[in-house]
Amino acid sequence: MPRSEIIGHENIIRFLAQVRTRGTVSHAYLFAGPSSVGKTAVAARFIGELLGISQPAERLSDPFVGLRAYPDLNIIEREDDPKSGKRRKNISIEQIRALRERLGKSSLLSSWKIGLIVEAETLSDEAANALLKTLEEPAGKTVLILLSSSPGILPATVKSRCEFVRFNLVSERSIRDGLIRRGVRADEAAELAGRASGRPGAAVRELQNPEAAQGNQEKALQFVQIFGAPVWRRLRFAEAAAPEKGAIASADAAAATLGVWEAVLHDALVIAAGEPALAHLATFRDRIRTWAEARGPAAVLAALSSLTLARAALAENVPPRLAFEQVLLKI
């Protein structure tokens, strides 16, 4: 996979290449960081290199499209409930037991045996305990990779037995340049990068899915329209904007909404600081300017800081409505 196809995380990509070439691959890794930041894409690349597989061009919908057929790769993720057709809330102990059994057998291709656990924070308590046995007694040439957007939820016993790899948000410039390399016009790339709030996957998803882009535009408009509204209206908006109660992916959906709000507040901050040329959301510039100039840089910065608290709250399983309120009470 050409290096340019992953946006950002060059240091992590170099590190993983080094441990592979030096023969110092750990038995378990925890790839932790915000959703849509690039954990899955980097994992797919690392796995492909371990297995000696030439990956096809990156696909956002399924980065493992060229890997799933390989018998030495075992991907564990939440299964669909046959009754409701929706994803189950947790990864079950039965799935982990099956994984342990497969990893305990000889490699079918005399290569690495790899277990990838997607959304590791959704492991049930029983599944996490079962996984510990594999983490404590790793077999030769076996690698476990856990992906998590909320590592704080994982048991400390699981985290302590993995090599922690932190995925940070990617700079706006890196996302913009990555999109331009994909053939996106410079002005469009700048706007997409501004809305992505450090998440390359969010930018590429908008690029590939116009409906998602339209949805984000609507979220941004609703957020701007609530600027300066009475507290009761902002609290009501927090409830309306929160993902459906009990939705399986509510934390990720809420994080995506916070990303849209962050893009708006970024523009508000640069406008309040007297640098309107650095703003990206041209559609809402006049509305944002009115609010930002009235509030001033300090108040806008406080609103931006509240996003960090809201994201931390989501990571601790706080309901999205309460996380949203932390931001909306600051605007």
Coordinates of C-alpha atoms in Angstrom, one line a residue:
M1 CA 0.0 0.0 0.0
P2 CA 1.6 3.3 -1.0
R3 CA 2.6 5.4 2.0
S4 CA 0.7 8.4 0.7
E5 CA -2.7 6.6 0.9
I6 CA -2.8 6.9 4.7
I7 CA -3.2 10.5 5.9
G8 CA -1.0 11.3 8.9
H9 CA 0.5 9.0 11.5
E10 CA 3.8 8.8 9.8
N11 CA 5.6 8.2 13.1
I12 CA 3.4 5.2 13.9
I13 CA 3.8 3.8 10.4
R14 CA 7.6 4.1 10.7
F15 CA 7.5 2.5 14.2
L16 CA 5.5 -0.5 13.0
A17 CA 7.8 -0.9 10.0
Q18 CA 10.8 -0.9 12.2
V19 CA 9.5 -3.6 14.7
R20 CA 8.6 -5.8 11.7
T21 CA 12.0 -5.5 10.1
R22 CA 13.9 -5.9 13.4
G23 CA 11.8 -8.9 14.5
T24 CA 10.6 -7.2 17.6
V25 CA 6.9 -7.4 17.0
S26 CA 4.9 -7.4 20.3
H27 CA 2.4 -10.1 21.0
A28 CA -0.4 -7.5 21.5
Y29 CA -1.0 -3.9 20.5
L30 CA -3.7 -1.5 21.6
F31 CA -4.4 1.1 18.9
A32 CA -6.2 3.9 20.7
G33 CA -7.5 7.2 19.6
P34 CA -10.5 9.1 18.3
S35 CA -12.9 7.5 15.8
S36 CA -12.2 8.1 12.1
V37 CA -8.6 9.1 12.9
G38 CA -6.9 6.3 11.0
K39 CA -6.5 3.4 13.4
T40 CA -8.2 0.9 11.1
A41 CA -6.3 1.9 8.0
V42 CA -2.9 1.7 9.8
A43 CA -3.9 -1.7 11.3
A44 CA -4.8 -3.0 7.8
R45 CA -1.5 -1.9 6.4
F46 CA 0.5 -3.4 9.3
I47 CA -1.3 -6.7 9.0
G48 CA -0.8 -6.8 5.2
E49 CA 2.9 -6.3 5.7
L50 CA 3.1 -9.0 8.4
L51 CA 1.4 -11.5 6.1
G52 CA 3.4 -10.4 3.0
I53 CA 0.2 -9.4 1.2
S54 CA 0.2 -6.5 -1.4
Q55 CA -2.9 -4.5 -0.5
P56 CA -5.2 -3.0 -3.1
A57 CA -5.9 0.7 -2.9
E58 CA -7.3 1.9 0.4
R59 CA -11.0 1.6 0.8
L60 CA -12.7 3.5 3.5
S61 CA -15.7 1.2 3.6
D62 CA -13.5 -1.9 4.3
P63 CA -9.7 -1.4 4.6
F64 CA -9.5 -5.2 5.0
V65 CA -11.1 -6.0 1.6
G66 CA -7.9 -7.7 0.4
L67 CA -7.2 -9.5 3.7
R68 CA -10.4 -11.1 4.8
A69 CA -9.9 -14.2 2.8
Y70 CA -6.6 -15.1 4.5
P71 CA -7.1 -17.9 7.0
D72 CA -4.4 -16.6 9.4
L73 CA -6.2 -13.4 10.0
N74 CA -9.1 -13.5 12.4
I75 CA -11.3 -10.3 12.7
I76 CA -13.5 -10.1 15.7
E77 CA -16.3 -7.4 15.8
R78 CA -19.8 -7.1 17.2
E79 CA -22.1 -9.5 15.4
D80 CA -25.6 -8.8 14.2
D81 CA -28.6 -9.9 16.3
P82 CA -30.6 -12.3 14.1
K83 CA -33.8 -11.1 15.6
S84 CA -33.4 -7.3 15.3
G85 CA -30.9 -7.2 12.5
K86 CA -28.9 -4.6 14.5
R87 CA -25.4 -4.9 15.9
R88 CA -25.2 -6.5 19.3
K89 CA -24.1 -4.3 22.2
N90 CA -21.0 -6.4 23.0
I91 CA -18.4 -8.8 21.6
S92 CA -19.3 -12.1 23.3
I93 CA -17.2 -14.6 25.2
E94 CA -18.1 -17.2 22.5
Q95 CA -16.3 -15.1 19.9
I96 CA -13.2 -14.7 22.0
R97 CA -13.2 -18.5 22.8
A98 CA -13.4 -19.2 19.1
L99 CA -10.5 -16.7 18.5
R100 CA -8.4 -18.4 21.1
E101 CA -9.0 -21.8 19.5
R102 CA -8.0 -20.5 16.0
L103 CA -4.9 -18.8 17.3
G104 CA -3.9 -22.0 19.2
K105 CA -3.7 -23.9 16.0
S106 CA -0.7 -24.0 13.5
S107 CA -0.6 -21.3 10.9
L108 CA -2.1 -22.5 7.7
L109 CA 0.3 -20.5 5.6
S110 CA 3.4 -20.8 7.9
S111 CA 3.0 -17.1 8.6
W112 CA 1.9 -14.9 11.5
K113 CA -1.4 -15.7 13.2
I114 CA -3.3 -12.5 13.8
G115 CA -6.3 -11.6 15.8
L116 CA -7.9 -8.1 15.2
I117 CA -10.5 -6.9 17.7
V118 CA -12.5 -4.0 16.4
E119 CA -14.2 -1.7 19.0
A120 CA -12.4 -3.5 21.8
E121 CA -14.2 -1.4 24.3
T122 CA -17.3 -3.4 23.5
L123 CA -15.9 -6.6 24.9
S124 CA -18.2 -8.0 27.5
D125 CA -16.7 -8.6 30.9
E126 CA -16.6 -12.3 30.3
A127 CA -15.0 -11.8 26.9
A128 CA -12.4 -9.5 28.3
N129 CA -11.5 -12.1 31.0
A130 CA -11.3 -14.8 28.4
L131 CA -9.0 -12.6 26.3
L132 CA -6.6 -12.2 29.3
K133 CA -5.6 -15.9 29.0
T134 CA -4.4 -15.3 25.4
L135 CA -2.6 -12.1 26.4
E136 CA -0.9 -13.8 29.3
E137 CA 0.1 -16.9 27.4
P138 CA 1.0 -15.7 23.9
A139 CA 1.8 -18.4 21.4
G140 CA 4.8 -18.0 19.1
K141 CA 4.4 -15.7 16.0
T142 CA 0.9 -14.6 17.2
V143 CA -0.2 -11.0 17.3
L144 CA -3.3 -9.4 18.8
I145 CA -4.3 -5.9 17.7
L146 CA -7.1 -4.2 19.6
L147 CA -8.7 -1.1 18.2
S148 CA -10.5 1.3 20.5
S149 CA -11.9 4.8 20.4
S150 CA -12.7 4.6 24.2
P151 CA -9.7 2.9 25.8
G152 CA -10.7 4.2 29.2
I153 CA -13.6 1.6 29.2
L154 CA -11.2 -1.3 28.8
P155 CA -10.2 -3.3 31.9
A156 CA -6.8 -2.2 33.2
T157 CA -5.7 -5.9 33.1
V158 CA -6.2 -6.0 29.4
K159 CA -4.5 -2.6 28.7
S160 CA -1.5 -3.4 30.8
R161 CA -0.8 -6.5 28.7
C162 CA -0.8 -4.6 25.3
E163 CA 1.7 -2.2 23.8
F164 CA -0.1 1.1 23.7
V165 CA -0.1 3.0 20.4
R166 CA -1.7 6.4 20.7
F167 CA -3.3 7.8 17.6
N168 CA -3.7 11.6 17.8
L169 CA -5.8 13.9 15.7
V170 CA -4.2 14.8 12.4
S171 CA -3.3 18.3 11.5
E172 CA -5.7 20.2 9.3
R173 CA -2.8 20.9 6.8
S174 CA -2.0 17.1 6.6
I175 CA -5.6 16.3 5.9
R176 CA -5.9 19.0 3.3
D177 CA -2.6 17.9 1.5
G178 CA -3.7 14.3 1.7
L179 CA -7.0 15.1 0.0
I180 CA -5.2 17.2 -2.7
R181 CA -3.0 14.1 -3.4
R182 CA -6.3 12.2 -4.0
G183 CA -7.2 14.7 -6.7
V184 CA -9.5 17.0 -4.7
R185 CA -9.5 20.7 -5.6
A186 CA -7.5 22.8 -3.2
D187 CA -10.5 24.9 -2.0
E188 CA -12.7 21.9 -1.5
A189 CA -9.9 20.1 0.3
A190 CA -9.4 23.0 2.7
E191 CA -13.1 23.1 3.6
L192 CA -13.3 19.3 4.1
A193 CA -10.1 19.4 6.2
G194 CA -11.6 22.2 8.3
R195 CA -14.8 20.3 9.0
A196 CA -12.9 17.0 9.7
S197 CA -11.6 18.3 13.1
G198 CA -8.4 16.2 12.8
R199 CA -10.2 13.0 11.6
P200 CA -9.0 12.0 8.1
G201 CA -11.7 9.3 7.9
A202 CA -14.4 12.0 8.3
A203 CA -13.0 14.0 5.5
V204 CA -12.7 11.0 3.1
R205 CA -16.2 9.8 4.1
E206 CA -17.7 13.2 3.1
L207 CA -15.8 13.1 -0.1
Q208 CA -17.1 9.6 -0.9
N209 CA -20.6 10.1 0.4
P210 CA -22.3 13.4 -0.5
E211 CA -25.2 12.5 1.8
A212 CA -22.9 12.5 4.8
A213 CA -21.5 15.9 3.6
Q214 CA -25.1 17.2 3.5
G215 CA -25.8 15.9 6.9
N216 CA -22.8 17.6 8.4
Q217 CA -23.8 20.9 6.7
E218 CA -27.2 20.6 8.4
K219 CA -25.6 19.8 11.8
A220 CA -23.4 22.9 11.4
L221 CA -26.3 25.1 10.5
Q222 CA -28.4 23.9 13.5
F223 CA -25.4 24.5 15.8
V224 CA -24.9 28.1 14.4
Q225 CA -28.6 28.8 14.7
I226 CA -28.5 28.0 18.5
F227 CA -25.8 30.6 19.2
G228 CA -26.9 33.0 21.8
A229 CA -30.2 31.3 22.4
P230 CA -31.8 31.1 25.9
V231 CA -30.4 28.3 28.1
W232 CA -33.7 26.4 27.9
R233 CA -33.5 26.3 24.1
R234 CA -29.9 25.1 24.2
L235 CA -30.7 22.3 26.6
R236 CA -33.6 21.3 24.5
F237 CA -31.3 21.3 21.4
A238 CA -28.8 19.1 23.3
E239 CA -31.6 16.5 23.7
A240 CA -32.7 16.7 20.1
A241 CA -29.2 16.6 18.7
A242 CA -28.1 13.6 20.8
P243 CA -28.2 10.2 19.0
E244 CA -31.1 7.9 19.6
K245 CA -31.2 6.5 23.1
G246 CA -29.8 3.0 23.2
A247 CA -28.3 3.3 19.7
I248 CA -25.4 0.9 19.4
A249 CA -23.1 3.5 17.8
S250 CA -24.3 6.5 19.8
A251 CA -20.9 7.4 21.1
D252 CA -19.3 7.5 17.6
A253 CA -22.3 9.4 16.3
A254 CA -22.0 11.9 19.1
A255 CA -18.3 12.2 18.5
A256 CA -18.9 13.0 14.9
T257 CA -21.4 15.7 15.9
L258 CA -18.8 17.2 18.2
G259 CA -16.4 17.2 15.3
V260 CA -18.8 19.3 13.2
W261 CA -19.3 21.7 16.1
E262 CA -15.5 22.0 16.6
A263 CA -15.1 23.1 12.9
V264 CA -17.7 25.8 13.5
L265 CA -16.0 27.0 16.8
H266 CA -12.6 26.9 15.1
D267 CA -13.9 29.4 12.5
A268 CA -15.4 31.5 15.3
L269 CA -12.1 31.6 17.1
V270 CA -10.0 32.8 14.2
I271 CA -12.6 35.4 13.3
A272 CA -12.7 36.6 16.9
A273 CA -8.9 36.8 16.9
G274 CA -9.0 39.0 13.8
E275 CA -7.9 36.3 11.3
P276 CA -11.1 35.7 9.2
A277 CA -9.0 34.5 6.2
L278 CA -8.2 31.3 8.2
A279 CA -11.9 30.4 8.4
H280 CA -13.2 27.5 6.2
L281 CA -16.9 27.3 6.5
A282 CA -17.9 30.0 3.9
T283 CA -21.6 29.0 4.0
F284 CA -21.9 30.2 7.6
R285 CA -19.2 32.8 7.8
D286 CA -21.6 35.8 8.4
R287 CA -23.6 34.1 11.1
I288 CA -20.4 32.9 12.9
R289 CA -18.8 36.3 12.6
T290 CA -21.8 38.0 14.4
W291 CA -21.6 35.7 17.3
A292 CA -17.8 35.5 17.5
E293 CA -17.3 39.2 17.5
A294 CA -19.9 39.7 20.1
R295 CA -18.4 37.1 22.5
G296 CA -14.7 37.7 22.0
P297 CA -11.7 35.3 21.8
A298 CA -11.8 34.2 25.4
A299 CA -15.4 33.1 25.4
V300 CA -15.0 31.3 22.1
L301 CA -11.8 29.6 23.4
A302 CA -13.8 28.4 26.5
A303 CA -16.4 26.9 24.2
L304 CA -13.7 25.1 22.2
S305 CA -12.2 23.8 25.5
S306 CA -15.5 22.4 26.5
L307 CA -15.4 20.1 23.5
T308 CA -12.4 18.3 25.1
L309 CA -14.4 17.7 28.3
A310 CA -17.4 16.5 26.2
R311 CA -15.2 14.0 24.4
A312 CA -13.8 12.7 27.7
A313 CA -17.3 12.3 29.0
L314 CA -18.3 10.2 26.0
A315 CA -15.2 8.1 26.5
E316 CA -16.5 7.4 30.0
N317 CA -19.9 6.3 28.7
V318 CA -21.7 9.5 29.8
P319 CA -24.9 9.9 27.8
P320 CA -24.4 12.1 24.7
R321 CA -27.1 14.6 25.8
L322 CA -25.1 15.4 28.9
A323 CA -21.9 15.7 27.0
F324 CA -23.5 18.0 24.5
E325 CA -24.8 20.2 27.3
Q326 CA -21.2 20.9 28.4
V327 CA -20.6 22.6 25.1
L328 CA -24.0 24.3 24.6
L329 CA -23.9 26.0 28.0
K330 CA -20.7 27.7 26.8
I331 CA -22.1 29.3 23.7

